[in-house]
Structures are given as structure tokens and as C-alpha cells.
CSV table of C-alpha atoms and ligand atoms in Angstrom, one decimal:
chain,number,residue,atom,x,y,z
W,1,UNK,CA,5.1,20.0,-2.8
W,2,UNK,CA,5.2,17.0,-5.1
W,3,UNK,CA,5.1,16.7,-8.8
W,4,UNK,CA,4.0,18.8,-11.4
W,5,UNK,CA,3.0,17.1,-14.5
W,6,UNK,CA,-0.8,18.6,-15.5
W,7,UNK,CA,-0.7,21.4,-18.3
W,8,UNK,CA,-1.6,24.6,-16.8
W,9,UNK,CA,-3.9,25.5,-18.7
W,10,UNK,CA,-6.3,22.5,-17.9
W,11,UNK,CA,-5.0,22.1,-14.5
W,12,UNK,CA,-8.1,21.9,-12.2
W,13,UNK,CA,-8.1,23.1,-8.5
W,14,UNK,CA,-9.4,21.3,-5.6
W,15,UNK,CA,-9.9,21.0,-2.1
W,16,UNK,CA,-10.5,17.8,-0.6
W,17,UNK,CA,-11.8,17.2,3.0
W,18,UNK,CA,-11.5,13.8,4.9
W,19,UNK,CA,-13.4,12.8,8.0
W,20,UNK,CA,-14.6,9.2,7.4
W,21,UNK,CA,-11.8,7.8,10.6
W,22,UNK,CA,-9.7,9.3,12.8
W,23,UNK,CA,-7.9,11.1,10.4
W,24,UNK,CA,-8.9,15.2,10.2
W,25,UNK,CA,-7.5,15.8,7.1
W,26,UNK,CA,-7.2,18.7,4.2
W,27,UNK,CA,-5.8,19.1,1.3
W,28,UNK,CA,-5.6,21.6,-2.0
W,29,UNK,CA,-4.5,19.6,-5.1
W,30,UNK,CA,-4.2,21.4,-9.2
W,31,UNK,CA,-4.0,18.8,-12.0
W,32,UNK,CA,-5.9,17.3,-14.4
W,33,UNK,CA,-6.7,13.4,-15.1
W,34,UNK,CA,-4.0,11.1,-17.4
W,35,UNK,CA,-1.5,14.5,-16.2
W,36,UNK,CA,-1.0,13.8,-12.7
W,37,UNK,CA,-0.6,16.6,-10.2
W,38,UNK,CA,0.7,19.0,-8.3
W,39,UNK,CA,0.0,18.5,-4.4
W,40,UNK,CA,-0.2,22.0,-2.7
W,41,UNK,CA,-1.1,21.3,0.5
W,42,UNK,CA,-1.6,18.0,2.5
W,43,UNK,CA,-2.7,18.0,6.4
W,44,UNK,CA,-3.7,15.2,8.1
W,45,UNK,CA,-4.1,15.6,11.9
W,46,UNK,CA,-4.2,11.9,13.3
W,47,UNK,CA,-6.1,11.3,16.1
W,48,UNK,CA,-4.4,8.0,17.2
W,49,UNK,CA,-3.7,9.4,20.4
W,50,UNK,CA,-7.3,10.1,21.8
W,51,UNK,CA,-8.1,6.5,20.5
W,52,UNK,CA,-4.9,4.7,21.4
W,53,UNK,CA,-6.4,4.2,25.4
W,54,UNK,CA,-9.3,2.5,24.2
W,55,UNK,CA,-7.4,-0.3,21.7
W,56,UNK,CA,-9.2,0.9,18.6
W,57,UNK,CA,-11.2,4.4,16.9
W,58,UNK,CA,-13.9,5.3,19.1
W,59,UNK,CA,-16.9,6.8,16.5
W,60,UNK,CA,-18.0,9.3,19.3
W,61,UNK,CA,-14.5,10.8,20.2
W,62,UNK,CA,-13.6,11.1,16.4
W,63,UNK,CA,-16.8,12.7,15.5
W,64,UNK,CA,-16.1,15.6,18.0
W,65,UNK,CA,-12.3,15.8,17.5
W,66,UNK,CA,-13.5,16.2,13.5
W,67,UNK,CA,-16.1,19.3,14.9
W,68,UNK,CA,-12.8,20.6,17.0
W,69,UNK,CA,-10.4,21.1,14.0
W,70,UNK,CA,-12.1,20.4,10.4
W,71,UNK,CA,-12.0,24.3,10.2
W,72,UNK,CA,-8.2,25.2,11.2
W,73,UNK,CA,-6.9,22.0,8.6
W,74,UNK,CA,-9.0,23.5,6.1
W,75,UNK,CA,-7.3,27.2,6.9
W,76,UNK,CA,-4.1,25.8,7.2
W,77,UNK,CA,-4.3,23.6,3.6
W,78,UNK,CA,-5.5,26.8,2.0
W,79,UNK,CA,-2.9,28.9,3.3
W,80,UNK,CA,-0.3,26.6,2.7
W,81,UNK,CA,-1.4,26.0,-0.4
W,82,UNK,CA,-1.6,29.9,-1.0
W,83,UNK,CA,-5.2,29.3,-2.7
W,84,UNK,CA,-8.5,31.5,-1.9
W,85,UNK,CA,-11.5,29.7,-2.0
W,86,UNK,CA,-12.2,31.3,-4.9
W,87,UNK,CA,-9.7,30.1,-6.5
W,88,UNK,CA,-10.9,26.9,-6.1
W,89,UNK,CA,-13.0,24.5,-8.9
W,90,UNK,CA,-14.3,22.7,-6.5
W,91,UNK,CA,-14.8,21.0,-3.0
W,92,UNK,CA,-14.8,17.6,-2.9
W,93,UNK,CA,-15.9,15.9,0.6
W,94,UNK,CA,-15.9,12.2,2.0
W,95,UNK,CA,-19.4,11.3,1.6
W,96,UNK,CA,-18.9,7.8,3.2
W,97,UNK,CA,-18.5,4.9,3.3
W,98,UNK,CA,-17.1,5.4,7.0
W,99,UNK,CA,-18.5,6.3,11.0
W,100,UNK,CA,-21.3,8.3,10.1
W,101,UNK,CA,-20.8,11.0,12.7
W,102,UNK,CA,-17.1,12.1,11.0
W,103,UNK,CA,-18.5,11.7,7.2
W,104,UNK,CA,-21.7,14.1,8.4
W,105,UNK,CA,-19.2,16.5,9.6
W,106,UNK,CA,-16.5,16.7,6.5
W,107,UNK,CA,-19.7,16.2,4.1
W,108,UNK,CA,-21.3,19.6,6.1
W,109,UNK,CA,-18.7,21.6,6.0
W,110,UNK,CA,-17.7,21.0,2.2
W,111,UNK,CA,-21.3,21.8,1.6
W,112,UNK,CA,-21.2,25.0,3.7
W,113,UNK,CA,-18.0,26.3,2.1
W,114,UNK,CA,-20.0,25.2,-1.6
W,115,UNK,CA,-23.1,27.3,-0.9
W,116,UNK,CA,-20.9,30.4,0.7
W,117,UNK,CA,-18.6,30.1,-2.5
W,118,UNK,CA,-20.6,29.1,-5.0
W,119,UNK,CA,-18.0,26.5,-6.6
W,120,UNK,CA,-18.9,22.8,-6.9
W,121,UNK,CA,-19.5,20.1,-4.3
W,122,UNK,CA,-17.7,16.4,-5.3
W,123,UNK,CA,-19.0,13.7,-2.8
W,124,UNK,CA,-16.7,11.8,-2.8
W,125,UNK,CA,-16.6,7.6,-2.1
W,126,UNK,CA,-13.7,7.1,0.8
W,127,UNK,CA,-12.8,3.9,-1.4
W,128,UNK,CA,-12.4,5.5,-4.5
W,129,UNK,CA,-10.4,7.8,-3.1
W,130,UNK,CA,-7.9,5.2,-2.2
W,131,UNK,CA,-8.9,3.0,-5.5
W,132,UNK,CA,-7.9,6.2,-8.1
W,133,UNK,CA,-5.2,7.6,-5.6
W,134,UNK,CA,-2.1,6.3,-7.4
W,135,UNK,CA,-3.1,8.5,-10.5
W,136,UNK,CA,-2.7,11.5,-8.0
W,137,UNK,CA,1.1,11.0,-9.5
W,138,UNK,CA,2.0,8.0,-11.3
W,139,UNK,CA,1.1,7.5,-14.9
W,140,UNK,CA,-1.8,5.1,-14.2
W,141,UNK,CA,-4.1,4.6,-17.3
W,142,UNK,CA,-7.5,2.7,-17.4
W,143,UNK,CA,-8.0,0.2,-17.0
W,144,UNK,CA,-5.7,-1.3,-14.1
W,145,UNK,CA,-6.0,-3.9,-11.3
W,146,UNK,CA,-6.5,-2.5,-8.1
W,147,UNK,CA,-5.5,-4.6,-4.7
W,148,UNK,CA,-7.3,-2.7,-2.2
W,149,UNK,CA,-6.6,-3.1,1.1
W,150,UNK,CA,-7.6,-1.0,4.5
W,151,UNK,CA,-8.8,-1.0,7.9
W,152,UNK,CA,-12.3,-2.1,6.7
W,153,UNK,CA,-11.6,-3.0,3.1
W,154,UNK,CA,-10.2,-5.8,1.2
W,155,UNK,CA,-11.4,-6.4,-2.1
W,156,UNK,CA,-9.4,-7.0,-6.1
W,157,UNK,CA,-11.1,-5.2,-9.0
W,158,UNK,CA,-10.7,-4.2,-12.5
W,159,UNK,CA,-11.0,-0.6,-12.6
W,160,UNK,CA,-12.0,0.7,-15.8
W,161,UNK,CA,-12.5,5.0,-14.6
W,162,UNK,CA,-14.2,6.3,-12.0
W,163,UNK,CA,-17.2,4.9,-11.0
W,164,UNK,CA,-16.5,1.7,-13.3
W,165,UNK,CA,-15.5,-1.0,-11.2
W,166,UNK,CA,-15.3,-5.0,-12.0
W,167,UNK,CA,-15.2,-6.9,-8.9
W,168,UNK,CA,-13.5,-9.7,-8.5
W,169,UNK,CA,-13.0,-10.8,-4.9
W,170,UNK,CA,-13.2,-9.4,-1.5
W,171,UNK,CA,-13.3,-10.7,1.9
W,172,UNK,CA,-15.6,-12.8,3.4
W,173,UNK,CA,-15.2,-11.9,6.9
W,174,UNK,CA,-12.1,-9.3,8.6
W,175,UNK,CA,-10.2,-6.5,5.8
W,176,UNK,CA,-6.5,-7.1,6.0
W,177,UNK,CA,-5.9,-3.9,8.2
W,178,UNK,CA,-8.4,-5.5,10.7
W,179,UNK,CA,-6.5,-8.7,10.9
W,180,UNK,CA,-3.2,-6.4,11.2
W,181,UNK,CA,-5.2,-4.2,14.6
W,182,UNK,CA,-6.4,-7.3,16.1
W,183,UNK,CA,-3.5,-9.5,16.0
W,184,UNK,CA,-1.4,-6.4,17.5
W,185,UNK,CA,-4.3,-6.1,20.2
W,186,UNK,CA,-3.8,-9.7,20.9
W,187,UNK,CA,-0.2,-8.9,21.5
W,188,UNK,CA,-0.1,-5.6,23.7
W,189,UNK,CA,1.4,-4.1,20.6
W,190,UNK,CA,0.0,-0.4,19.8
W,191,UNK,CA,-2.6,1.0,18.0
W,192,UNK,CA,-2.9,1.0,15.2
W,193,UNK,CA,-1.4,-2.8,14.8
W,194,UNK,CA,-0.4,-2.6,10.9
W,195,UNK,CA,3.1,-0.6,11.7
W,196,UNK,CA,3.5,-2.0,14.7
W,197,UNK,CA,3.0,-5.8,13.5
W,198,UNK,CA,5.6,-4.9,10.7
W,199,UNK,CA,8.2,-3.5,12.6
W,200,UNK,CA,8.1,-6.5,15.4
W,201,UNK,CA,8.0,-8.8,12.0
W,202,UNK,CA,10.8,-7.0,10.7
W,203,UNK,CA,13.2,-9.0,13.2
W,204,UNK,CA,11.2,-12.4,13.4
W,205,UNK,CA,11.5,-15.8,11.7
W,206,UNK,CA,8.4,-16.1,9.4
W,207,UNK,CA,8.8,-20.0,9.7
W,208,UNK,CA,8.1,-20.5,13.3
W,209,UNK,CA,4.6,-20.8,14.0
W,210,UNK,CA,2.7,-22.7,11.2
W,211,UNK,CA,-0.7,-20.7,10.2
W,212,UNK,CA,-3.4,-21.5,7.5
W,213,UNK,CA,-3.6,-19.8,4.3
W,214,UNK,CA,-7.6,-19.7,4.2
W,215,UNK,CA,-9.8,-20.5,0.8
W,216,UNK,CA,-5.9,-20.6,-1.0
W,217,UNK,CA,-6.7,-23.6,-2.9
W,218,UNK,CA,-10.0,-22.8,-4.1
W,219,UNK,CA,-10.9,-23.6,-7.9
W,220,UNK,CA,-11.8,-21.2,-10.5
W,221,UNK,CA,-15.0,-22.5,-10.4
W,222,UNK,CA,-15.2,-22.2,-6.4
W,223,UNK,CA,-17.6,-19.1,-5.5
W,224,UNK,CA,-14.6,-18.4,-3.2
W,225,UNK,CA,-12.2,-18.6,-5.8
W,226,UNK,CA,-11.1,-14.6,-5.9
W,227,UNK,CA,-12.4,-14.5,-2.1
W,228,UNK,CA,-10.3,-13.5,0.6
W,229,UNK,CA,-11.1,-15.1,4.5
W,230,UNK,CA,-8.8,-13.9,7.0
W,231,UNK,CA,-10.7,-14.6,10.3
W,232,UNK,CA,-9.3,-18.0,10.7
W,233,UNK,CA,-5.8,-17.0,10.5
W,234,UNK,CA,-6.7,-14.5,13.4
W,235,UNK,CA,-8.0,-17.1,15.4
W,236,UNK,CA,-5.0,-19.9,14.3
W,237,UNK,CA,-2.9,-17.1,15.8
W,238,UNK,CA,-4.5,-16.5,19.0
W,239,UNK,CA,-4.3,-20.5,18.9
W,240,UNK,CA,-0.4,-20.2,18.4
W,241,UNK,CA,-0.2,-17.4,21.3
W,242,UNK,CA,-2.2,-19.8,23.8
W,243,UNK,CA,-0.5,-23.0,22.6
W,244,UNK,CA,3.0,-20.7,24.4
W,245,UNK,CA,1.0,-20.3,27.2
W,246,UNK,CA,-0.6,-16.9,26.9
W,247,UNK,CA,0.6,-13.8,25.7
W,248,UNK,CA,2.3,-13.0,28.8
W,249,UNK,CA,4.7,-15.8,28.4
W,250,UNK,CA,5.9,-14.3,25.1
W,251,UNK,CA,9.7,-12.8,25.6
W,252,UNK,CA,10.1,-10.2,22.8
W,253,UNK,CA,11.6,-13.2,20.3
W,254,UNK,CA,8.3,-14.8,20.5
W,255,UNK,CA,6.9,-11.6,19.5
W,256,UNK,CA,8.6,-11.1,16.6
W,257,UNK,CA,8.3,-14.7,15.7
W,258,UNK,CA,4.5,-14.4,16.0
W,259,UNK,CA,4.6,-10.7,13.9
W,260,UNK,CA,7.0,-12.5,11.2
W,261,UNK,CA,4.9,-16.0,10.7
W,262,UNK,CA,1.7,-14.4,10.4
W,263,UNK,CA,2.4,-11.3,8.2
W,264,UNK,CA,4.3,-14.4,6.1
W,265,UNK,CA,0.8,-15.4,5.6
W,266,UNK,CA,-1.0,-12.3,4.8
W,267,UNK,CA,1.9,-12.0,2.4
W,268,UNK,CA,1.0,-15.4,0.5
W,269,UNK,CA,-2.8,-15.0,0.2
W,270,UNK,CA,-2.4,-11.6,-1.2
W,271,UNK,CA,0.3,-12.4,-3.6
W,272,UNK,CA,-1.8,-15.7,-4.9
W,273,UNK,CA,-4.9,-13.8,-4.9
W,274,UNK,CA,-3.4,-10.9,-7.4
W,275,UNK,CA,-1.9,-14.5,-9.5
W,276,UNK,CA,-4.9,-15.9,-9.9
W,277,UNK,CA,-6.5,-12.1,-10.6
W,278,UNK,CA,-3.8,-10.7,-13.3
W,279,UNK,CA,-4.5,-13.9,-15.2
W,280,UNK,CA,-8.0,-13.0,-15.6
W,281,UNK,CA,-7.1,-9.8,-16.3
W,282,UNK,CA,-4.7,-11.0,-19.3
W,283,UNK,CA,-7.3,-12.9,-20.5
W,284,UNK,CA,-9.7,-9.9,-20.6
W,285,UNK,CA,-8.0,-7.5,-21.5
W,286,UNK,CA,-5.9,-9.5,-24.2
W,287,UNK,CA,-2.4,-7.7,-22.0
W,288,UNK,CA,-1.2,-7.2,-18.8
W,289,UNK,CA,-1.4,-4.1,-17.0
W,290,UNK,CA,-0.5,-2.6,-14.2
W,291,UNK,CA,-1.5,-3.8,-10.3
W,292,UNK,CA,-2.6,-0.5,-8.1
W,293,UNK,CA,-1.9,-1.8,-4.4
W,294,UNK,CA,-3.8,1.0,-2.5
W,295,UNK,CA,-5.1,1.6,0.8
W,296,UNK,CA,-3.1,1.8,4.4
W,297,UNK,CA,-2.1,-2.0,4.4
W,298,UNK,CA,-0.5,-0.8,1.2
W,299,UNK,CA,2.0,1.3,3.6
W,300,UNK,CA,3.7,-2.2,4.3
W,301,UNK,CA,7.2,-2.4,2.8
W,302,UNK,CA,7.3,-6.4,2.9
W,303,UNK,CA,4.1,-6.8,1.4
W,304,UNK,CA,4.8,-4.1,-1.4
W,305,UNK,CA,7.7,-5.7,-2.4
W,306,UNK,CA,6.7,-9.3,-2.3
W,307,UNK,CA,3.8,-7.7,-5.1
W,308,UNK,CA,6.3,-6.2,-6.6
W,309,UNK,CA,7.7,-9.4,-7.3
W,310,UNK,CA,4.6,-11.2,-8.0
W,311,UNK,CA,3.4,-8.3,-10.7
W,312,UNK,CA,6.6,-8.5,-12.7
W,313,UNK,CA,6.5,-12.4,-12.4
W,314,UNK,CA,3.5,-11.9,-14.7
W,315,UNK,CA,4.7,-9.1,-17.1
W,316,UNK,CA,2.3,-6.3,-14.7
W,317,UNK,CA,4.2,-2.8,-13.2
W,318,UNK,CA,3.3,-2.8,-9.9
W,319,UNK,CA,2.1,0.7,-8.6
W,320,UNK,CA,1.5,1.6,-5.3
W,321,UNK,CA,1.0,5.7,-3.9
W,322,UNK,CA,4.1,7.1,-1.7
W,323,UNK,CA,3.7,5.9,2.1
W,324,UNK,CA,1.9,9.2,2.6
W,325,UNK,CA,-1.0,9.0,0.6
W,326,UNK,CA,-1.6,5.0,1.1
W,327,UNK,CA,-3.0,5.7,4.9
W,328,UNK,CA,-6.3,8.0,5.0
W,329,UNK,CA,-5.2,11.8,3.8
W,330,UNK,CA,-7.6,14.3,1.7
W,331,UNK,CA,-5.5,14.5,-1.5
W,332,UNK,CA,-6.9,11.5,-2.7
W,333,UNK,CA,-10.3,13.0,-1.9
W,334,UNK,CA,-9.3,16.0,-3.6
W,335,UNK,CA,-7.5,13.7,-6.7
W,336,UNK,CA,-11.3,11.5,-7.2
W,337,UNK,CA,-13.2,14.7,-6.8
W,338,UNK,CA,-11.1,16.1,-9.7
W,339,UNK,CA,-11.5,13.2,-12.1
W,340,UNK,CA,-15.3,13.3,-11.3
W,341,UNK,CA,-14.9,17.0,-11.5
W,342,UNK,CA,-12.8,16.7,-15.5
W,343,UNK,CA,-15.7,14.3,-16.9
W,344,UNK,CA,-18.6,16.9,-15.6
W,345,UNK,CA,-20.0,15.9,-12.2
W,346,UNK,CA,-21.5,18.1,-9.6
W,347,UNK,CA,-23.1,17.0,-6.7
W,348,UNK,CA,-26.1,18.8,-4.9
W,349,UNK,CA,-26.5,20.3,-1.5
W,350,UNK,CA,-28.7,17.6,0.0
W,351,UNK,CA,-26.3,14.8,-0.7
W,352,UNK,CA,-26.4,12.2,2.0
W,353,UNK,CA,-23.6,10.9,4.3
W,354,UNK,CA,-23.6,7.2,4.1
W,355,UNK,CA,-22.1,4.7,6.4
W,356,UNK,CA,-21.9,2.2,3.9
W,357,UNK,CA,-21.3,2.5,0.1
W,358,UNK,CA,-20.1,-0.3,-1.9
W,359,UNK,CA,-17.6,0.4,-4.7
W,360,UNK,CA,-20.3,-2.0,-6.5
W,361,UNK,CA,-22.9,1.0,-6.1
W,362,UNK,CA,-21.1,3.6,-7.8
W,363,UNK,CA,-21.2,5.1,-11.5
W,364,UNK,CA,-19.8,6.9,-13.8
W,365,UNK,CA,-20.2,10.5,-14.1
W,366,UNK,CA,-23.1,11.5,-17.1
Y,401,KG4,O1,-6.7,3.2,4.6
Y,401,KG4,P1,-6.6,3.4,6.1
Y,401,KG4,O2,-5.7,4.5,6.6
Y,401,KG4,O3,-8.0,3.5,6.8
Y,401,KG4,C1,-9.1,2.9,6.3
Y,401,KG4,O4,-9.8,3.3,5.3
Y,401,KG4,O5,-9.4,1.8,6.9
Y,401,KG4,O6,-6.1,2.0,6.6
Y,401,KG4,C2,-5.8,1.8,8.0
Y,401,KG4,C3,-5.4,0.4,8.2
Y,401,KG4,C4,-5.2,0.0,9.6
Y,401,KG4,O7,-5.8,-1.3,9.8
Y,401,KG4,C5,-3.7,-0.1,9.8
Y,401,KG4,O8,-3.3,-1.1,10.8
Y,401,KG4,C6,-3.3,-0.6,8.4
Y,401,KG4,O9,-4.1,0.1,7.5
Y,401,KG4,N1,-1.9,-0.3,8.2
Y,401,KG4,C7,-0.9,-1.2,8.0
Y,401,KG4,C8,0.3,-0.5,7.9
Y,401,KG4,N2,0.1,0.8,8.0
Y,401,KG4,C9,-1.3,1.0,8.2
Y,401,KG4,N3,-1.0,-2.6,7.9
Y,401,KG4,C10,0.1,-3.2,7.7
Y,401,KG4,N4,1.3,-2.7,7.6
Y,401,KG4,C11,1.5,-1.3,7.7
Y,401,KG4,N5,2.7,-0.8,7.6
Y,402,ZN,ZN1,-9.1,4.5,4.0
């Protein structure tokens, strides 16, 4: 169980359900916004292994392994969280963005358990969930920079509550986690690529292979300027593999050489990109902040201490979510459900799944 810091007597209860990838997860959460929380419960049944075979998340296989075991994970978060449903204030479910087939199944099953139970039903957005996830336990007040990084998301925004988001960059072409997978795949390395790019990198030297920093230089008056591209450093390393003689020439050195060089480079975008962003935070907010790094790229240690150093360089407190809660999990569905919950929202039963959902498209509670 992890911190306690919400007044009981305000403290809200929620169960938060989380299908929108291969991750099955559950989780019962009790706090209250600007209080933190207490985390009850928190399972997460990965289903790397069914996609591992095929190099990447297959939508039909996780779809089905969601139908297979949404139900037990729920049991077991309730049970483990010693909560009845009816103790419950509400049910907050991924309502997308995500594979369609997963976010239909969380999304019908929250609603089934609303209607049987009566209590509320939170749709909740996947990206949210990550974007308000380090308020979960860290005193993180509004508004804050957020650095959002995933398997299909890369994007830096001012986040003023929930459903109040100021966009200021995002990718033009691969999310930062994608980069991660596909570089891995282009090495034999596992899936998912992300750990396994930073533990080959941990024992490389980030100076041997030379690879682009794409859009870096771009003025403030550059459409691009806040803009990440992160395509043509995938290709510059397939390049750099090739230019060895193929990936089968590589001795496990090369490897870690490869790993090292280009997560050097993810590592320098990112950092400039949040420079460039915390100034024009400063100047809009009149004071620096704090920079939220959220998201399961945010699991990597190198990066989150390079934007550790970056944030402080500027006068910022960086803030990132344990390990835990960075990679997909339900308490962060169950935390943005909750501060949707707090300010009044209630979603009804015919609420749609949706494969796509901008942070752009959301508002604010009434
Ligand atoms: O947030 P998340 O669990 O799922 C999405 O919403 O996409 O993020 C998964 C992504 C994958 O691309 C994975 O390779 C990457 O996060 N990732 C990492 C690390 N751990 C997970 N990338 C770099 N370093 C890591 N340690
Ligand atoms: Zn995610």
C-alpha cells in the first residue's frame, strides 16, 4: 500500500479498470485531489508474453486475453483492497484513446458493474490518466508542465486541471516508445524495446555512432519549433546498423554501442525540447513550476535523470510517478476518475469507446 495523505473524511473511493493495450489491469484507489492518495490495490496482468512471438501487441489477441481475465483483476483488486462495490464512489473505465477491441471491453464491464451497483461511471481518457498520474502521490498543483511520453504518445503541455490542457508540441511522425520498440526490433532485442534498449545502453559508449537530433534547431517562430520528429533518427540508425554490415555482424559491444548512441539522442531532443518549453512556461506563468515526465518512456532512469538535471537547471522540480505507475496500470485511471469524480462529473451508460481521443478534445468537468 502506498501513501496516505487525503483527509478521511473527503477521501473518495475508486475503482479504475485499464484495457486500452496489453495491460489487464485493476485497481481500487481512496483519496481526494491536492491530498494525494492511498493505493489499495494495484493489478496489472501483462500480456507481453502472448505478444512477445509476434514482435509487437497484436489488437485481436489482447482483446480476448482482456475478455479472459478483466473479471478475476477486478475480484482480486477488490479483495485486495478489502472494498465491496458498494463501497465504492465510483468506477472509472479507459474510454480510449487505445485498440478499440480492449477499450470496448474495460469500458463494458465498468458500465455493467455501474448499472448493477448504481455508483458512477468515469470515462476516463488513457492520456490523462498518465498526464494527472503524478498527483496520485506527489504534491503536484496546477498548473505544471507535463512531458508525456508512451508507446503512441509524445507530446509537452501546460496542464492547467483536468480536462485543461495547453499544447505545446508533439510529434510529427513515431512517439518516443515507438522509436524505443522499433529500434529494439531492428536489433533482435525483446519486446517491448524501451527496457531492453536501456539495459543494452546501460554498458555502451553513447559517442560511437553519430545520429541526428531532428527539428533541434528550429526557431521560435518555426511551426516545428515545440515539435518532436523522431522517424529519421530511426532510420539514421538502421543506417548505422547497415553501414556494420547488418545486424548480424553486430557482436554484443556493437549492441550496446548502438543502444547507448541512440538513447544519447532521445536524451538530447527531449531535454532541449522541455528548455525551450519551461521558458515559455516562465514567461506565462510569471514562475517556474514543476515538469511532470509521465508515461512508460518515463520508466527510463537515464532519461529521468538527465530531466532531472535540465528542470533544476531552470529553477523547475522535476516530478515523475514511481516506475510502477509510469507503464500502463489502472490507478491512474482510478486517480483521473477521482479528480473528474471531486469537481462533479458522471458519465452515462452509452458512452462510446474511442480509438482516438486527443488530449486537445477534452474539457473540463461542468
Ligand atoms: O505508457 P505505456 O505503458 O503504454 C502506452 O500508453 O503506450 O508505454 C509503453 C512504452 C513502450 O513503447 C515501451 O517500450 C516504453 O514505453 N518503455 C520504455 C521503458 N519502459 C517502457 N522506454 C524507454 N525506457 C524504458 N525503461
Ligand atoms: Zn499508456
Amino acid at each position: 500500500m502506498d501513501t496516505l495523505r487525503a483527509p478521511p473524511q473527503t477521501a473518495l473511493t475508486v475503482l479504475g479498470i485499464e484495457t486500452s493495450c496489453d495491460e489487464t489491469a485493476a485497481a481500487v484507489l481512496r483519496g481526494y485531489p491536492g491530498a494525494g492518495s492511498e493505493i489499495l490495490s494495484n493489478i496489472v496482468l501483462s500480456q507481453i508474453d502472448e505478444h512477445a512471438p509476434y514482435g509487437g501487441v497484436v489488437p485481436e489477441i489482447a482483446a480476448r486475453a482482456h475478455i479472459d481475465h478483466l473479471d478475476g483483476i477486478i475480484r482480486r483488486a477488490l479483495d485486495e483492497a478489502s472494498v465491496k462495490l458498494s463501497d465504492l464512489d465510483g468506477i472509472a473505465a479507459t474510454a480510449g484513446p487505445g485498440l478499440i477491441g480492449g477499450v470496448m471491453v474495460g469500458l463494458m464491464t465498468g458500465k455493467t458493474l455501474a448499472m448493477a451497483t448504481g455508483k458512477t461511471l468515469i470515462g476516463v481518457n488513457h492520456l490523462e490518466g498518465h498526464a494527472l498520474s503524478p498527483r496520485m502521490m506527489e504534491d503536484a498543483p496546477f498548473p505544471y508542465l507535463l512531458l508525456l511520453v508512451s508507446g503512441g504518445h509524445c507530446m509537452l503541455a501546460t496542464v492547467r486541471g483536468p480536462g485543461d490542457y495547453a499544447l505545446h508540441g508533439e510529434t510529427i511522425d513515431d512517439a518516443v516508445g515507438e522509436a524505443f520498440d522499433k529500434v529494439a526490433k531492428l536489433l533482435g532485442l525483446p519486446y517491448p524495446g524501451g527496457p531492453a534498449v536501456e539495459r543494452w545502453a546501460a554498458s555502451g559508449d553513447a559517442t560511437r555512432f553519430a545520429l541526428p537530433r531532428p527539428l533541434l534547431d528550429r526557431k521560435a517562430d518555426d511551426p516545428h519549433f515545440l515539435n518532436f520528429s523522431l522517424s529519421g533518427l530511426k532510420t539514421a540508425v538502421r543506417r548505422a546498423v547497415e553501414k556494420e554490415g547488418g545486424v548480424e555482424n553486430l557482436n554484443d559491444h556493437d549492441i550496446a554501442d548502438v543502444c547507448a548512441s541512440f538513447q544519447a539522442a532521445v536524451a538530447d531532443i527531449l531535454a532541449r525540447r522541455c528548455d525551450q518549453a519551461m521558458e515559455i512556461f516562465c514567461a506565462q506563468e510569471g514562475r517556474p513550476g514543476s515538469l511532470v515526465v509521465a508515461g512508460g518512456v518515463a520508466a527510463n532512469q537515464m532519461l529521468r535523470t538527465r530531466l532531472t538535471h535540465t528542470a533544476e537547471a531552470q529553477g523547475f522540480t522535476f516530478v515523475a510517478p514511481p516506475l510502477k505507475y509510469c507503464t500502463d496500470n489502472a490507478a491512474m485511471i482510478a486517480w483521473a476518475g477521482l479528480e473528474r469524480l471531486a469537481l462533479g462529473q458522471s458519465d452515462p451508460l452509452d458512452l462510446s469507446a474511442r480509438a482516438r481521443w486527443p488530449l486537445r478534445d477534452l474539457t473540463p468537468p461542468d
